[in-house]
Short mmCIF file of C-alpha atoms in Angstrom, two decimals:
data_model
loop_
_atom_site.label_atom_id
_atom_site.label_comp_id
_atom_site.label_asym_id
_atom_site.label_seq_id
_atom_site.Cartn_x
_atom_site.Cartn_y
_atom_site.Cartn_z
CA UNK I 1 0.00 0.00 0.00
CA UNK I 2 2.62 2.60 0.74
CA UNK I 3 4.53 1.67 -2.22
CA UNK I 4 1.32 2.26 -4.17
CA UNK I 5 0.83 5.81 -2.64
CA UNK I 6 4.12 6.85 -3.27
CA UNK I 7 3.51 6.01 -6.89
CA UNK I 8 0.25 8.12 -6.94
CA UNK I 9 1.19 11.35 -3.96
CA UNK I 10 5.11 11.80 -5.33
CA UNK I 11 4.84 13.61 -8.12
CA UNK I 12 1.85 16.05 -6.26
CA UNK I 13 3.34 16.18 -3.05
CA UNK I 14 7.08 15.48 -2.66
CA UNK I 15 7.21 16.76 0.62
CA UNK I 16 4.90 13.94 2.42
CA UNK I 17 6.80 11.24 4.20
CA UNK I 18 5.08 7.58 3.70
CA UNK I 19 5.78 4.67 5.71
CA UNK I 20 4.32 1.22 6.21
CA UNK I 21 4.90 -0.35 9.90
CA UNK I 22 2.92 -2.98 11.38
CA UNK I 23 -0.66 -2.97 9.95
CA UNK I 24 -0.58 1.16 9.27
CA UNK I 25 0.55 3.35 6.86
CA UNK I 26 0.62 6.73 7.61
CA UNK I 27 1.77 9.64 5.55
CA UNK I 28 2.90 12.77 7.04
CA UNK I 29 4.61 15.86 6.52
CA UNK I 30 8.76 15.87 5.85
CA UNK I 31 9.83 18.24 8.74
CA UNK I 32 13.12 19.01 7.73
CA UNK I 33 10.81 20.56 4.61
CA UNK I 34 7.68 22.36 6.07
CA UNK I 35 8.10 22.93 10.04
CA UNK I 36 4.61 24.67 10.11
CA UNK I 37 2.68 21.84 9.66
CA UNK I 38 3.79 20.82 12.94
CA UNK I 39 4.82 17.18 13.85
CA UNK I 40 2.01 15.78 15.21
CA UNK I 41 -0.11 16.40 12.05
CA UNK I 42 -0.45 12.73 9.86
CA UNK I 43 -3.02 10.58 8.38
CA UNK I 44 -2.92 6.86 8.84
CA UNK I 45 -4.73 4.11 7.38
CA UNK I 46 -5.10 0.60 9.25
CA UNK I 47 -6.67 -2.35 8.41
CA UNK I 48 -6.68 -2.26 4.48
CA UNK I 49 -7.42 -4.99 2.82
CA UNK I 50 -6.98 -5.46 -0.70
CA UNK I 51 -7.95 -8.94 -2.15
CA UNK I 52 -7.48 -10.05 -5.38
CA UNK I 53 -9.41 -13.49 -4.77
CA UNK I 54 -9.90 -15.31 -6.47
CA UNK I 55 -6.26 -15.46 -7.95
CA UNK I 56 -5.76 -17.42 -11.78
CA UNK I 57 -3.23 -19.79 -12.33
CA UNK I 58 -3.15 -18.29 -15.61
CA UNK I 59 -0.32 -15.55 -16.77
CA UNK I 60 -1.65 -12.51 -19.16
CA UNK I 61 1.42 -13.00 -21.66
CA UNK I 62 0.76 -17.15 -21.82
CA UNK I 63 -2.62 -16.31 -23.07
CA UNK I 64 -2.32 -17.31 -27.00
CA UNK I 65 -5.88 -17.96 -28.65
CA UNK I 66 -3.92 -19.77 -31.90
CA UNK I 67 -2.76 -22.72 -30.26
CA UNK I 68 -5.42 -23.08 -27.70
CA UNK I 69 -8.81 -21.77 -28.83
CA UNK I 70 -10.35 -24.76 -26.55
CA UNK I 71 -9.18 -22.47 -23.80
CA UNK I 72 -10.87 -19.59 -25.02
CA UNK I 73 -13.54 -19.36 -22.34
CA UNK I 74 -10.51 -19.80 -19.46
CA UNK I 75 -9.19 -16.60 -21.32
CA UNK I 76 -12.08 -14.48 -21.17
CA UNK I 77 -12.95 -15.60 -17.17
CA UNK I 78 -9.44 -15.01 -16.78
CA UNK I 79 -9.77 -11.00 -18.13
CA UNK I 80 -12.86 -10.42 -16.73
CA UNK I 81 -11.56 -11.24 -13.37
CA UNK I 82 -8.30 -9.74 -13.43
CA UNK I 83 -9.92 -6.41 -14.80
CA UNK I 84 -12.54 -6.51 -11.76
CA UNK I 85 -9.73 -6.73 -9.44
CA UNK I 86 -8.17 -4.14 -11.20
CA UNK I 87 -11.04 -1.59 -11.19
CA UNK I 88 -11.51 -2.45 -7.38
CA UNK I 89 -8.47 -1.78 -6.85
CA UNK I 90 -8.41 1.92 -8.70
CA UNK I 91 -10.92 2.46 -7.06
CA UNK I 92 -10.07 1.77 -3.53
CA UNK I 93 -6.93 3.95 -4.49
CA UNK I 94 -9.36 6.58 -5.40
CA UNK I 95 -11.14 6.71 -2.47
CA UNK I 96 -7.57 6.66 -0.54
CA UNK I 97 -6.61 9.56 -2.24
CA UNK I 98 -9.44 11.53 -1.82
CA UNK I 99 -9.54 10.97 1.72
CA UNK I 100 -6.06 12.41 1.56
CA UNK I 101 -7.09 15.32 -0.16
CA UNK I 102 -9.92 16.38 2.16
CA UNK I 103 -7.32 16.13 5.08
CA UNK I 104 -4.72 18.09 3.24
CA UNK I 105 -7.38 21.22 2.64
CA UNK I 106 -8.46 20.35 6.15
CA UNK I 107 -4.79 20.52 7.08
CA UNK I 108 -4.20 23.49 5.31
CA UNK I 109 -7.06 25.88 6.49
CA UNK I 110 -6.84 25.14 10.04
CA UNK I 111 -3.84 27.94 10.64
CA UNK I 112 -6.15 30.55 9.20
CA UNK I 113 -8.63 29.60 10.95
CA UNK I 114 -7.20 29.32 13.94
CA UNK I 115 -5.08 32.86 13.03
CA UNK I 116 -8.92 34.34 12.73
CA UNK I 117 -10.08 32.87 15.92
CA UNK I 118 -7.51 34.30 17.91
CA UNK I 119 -7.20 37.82 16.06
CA UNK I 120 -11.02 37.58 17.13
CA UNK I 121 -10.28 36.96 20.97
CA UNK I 122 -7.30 40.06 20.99
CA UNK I 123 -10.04 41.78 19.42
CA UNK I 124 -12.48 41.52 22.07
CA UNK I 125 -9.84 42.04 24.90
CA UNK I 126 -8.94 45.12 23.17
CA UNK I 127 -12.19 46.54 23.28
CA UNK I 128 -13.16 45.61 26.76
CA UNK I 129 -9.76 46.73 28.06
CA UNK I 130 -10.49 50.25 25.90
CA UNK I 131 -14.09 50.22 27.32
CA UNK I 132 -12.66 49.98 30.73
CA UNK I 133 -10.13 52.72 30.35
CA UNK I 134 -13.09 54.99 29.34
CA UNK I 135 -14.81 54.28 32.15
CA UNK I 136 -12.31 54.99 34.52
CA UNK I 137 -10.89 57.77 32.50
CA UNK I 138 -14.53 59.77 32.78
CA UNK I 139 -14.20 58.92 36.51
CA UNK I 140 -11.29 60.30 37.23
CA UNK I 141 -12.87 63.58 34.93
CA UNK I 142 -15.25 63.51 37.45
CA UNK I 143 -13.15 63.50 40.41
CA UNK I 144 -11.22 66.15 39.45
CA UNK I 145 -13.79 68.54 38.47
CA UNK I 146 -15.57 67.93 42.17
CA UNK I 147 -12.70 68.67 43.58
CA UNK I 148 -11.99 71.99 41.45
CA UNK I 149 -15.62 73.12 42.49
CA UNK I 150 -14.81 72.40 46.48
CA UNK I 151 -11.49 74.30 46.12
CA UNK I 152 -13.25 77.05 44.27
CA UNK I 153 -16.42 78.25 46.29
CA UNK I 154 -15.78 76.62 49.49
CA UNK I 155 -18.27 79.55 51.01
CA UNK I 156 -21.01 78.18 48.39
CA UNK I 157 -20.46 74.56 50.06
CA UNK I 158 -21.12 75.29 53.52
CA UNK I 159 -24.19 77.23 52.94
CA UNK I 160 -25.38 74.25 51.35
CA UNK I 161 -24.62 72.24 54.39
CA UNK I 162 -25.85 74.93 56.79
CA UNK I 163 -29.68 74.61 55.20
#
């Protein structure tokens, strides 16, 4: 399998590391190459199985209809199985590599994404730190200016206390 998706992701994406270990193959981003996409981002695939049941006896290039056209009906078994195996095995591939498509444009949007969601939260700090600074800043307005009218017409204070 991994030898199969380096034949189909190489030429696209030289950068992607592909290994095969016990049961998995996972494919992941070279480091040395791209250090954003971090090194815990990979896909891996378990439990594939590919069968190619049933399996002929038969070889494509012994196939010669001259000298045995009694074995004419073994031939065309013979193609029409190995060319279902074939197209479920295409398509298998296909279905492999779209699933690594969707996770590379998964892969690939989630720093902007995440770039917008913070930008959002600095955002809102911003403007609840701002608010708050306007709120004390007209207190402090307000202080001042009640203590420039005491200072001023102290007489005008106590005759308000006085009545």
């Amino acid at each position: 399998m991994a030898t199969l998706l380096h034949s189909l992701l190489d030429d696209d994406w030289p950068d992607l590391v592909i290994e095969a270990s016990a049961g998995y193959v996972v494919i992941k981003p070279n480091p040395d190459v791209d250090r954003q996409w971090g090194s815990g981002t990979r896909i891996a695939f378990s439990n594939i199985r590919v069968s190619n049941e049933p399996r002929s006896t038969l070889n494509f290039l012994d196939i010669d209809i001259a000298q045995n056209p009694e074995q004419l009906d073994t031939y065309i078994t013979y193609l029409e199985t190995v060319t279902a195996n074939i197209i479920d095995g295409a398509a298998m591939l296909g279905a492999v590599q779209t699933r690594i498509d969707l996770q590379s444009e998964f892969a690939s949007r989630l720093p902007n994404s995440i770039d917008k969601g913070i930008g959002r939260l600095v955002d809102a700090d911003m403007d609840e730190a701002s608010t708050r600074l306007k709120a004390l800043q007209a207190q402090q307005q307000l202080a001042s200016n009640a203590l420039q009218i005491a200072n001023s017409e102290p007489q005008v204070i106590m005759t308000l206390f006085r009545q």
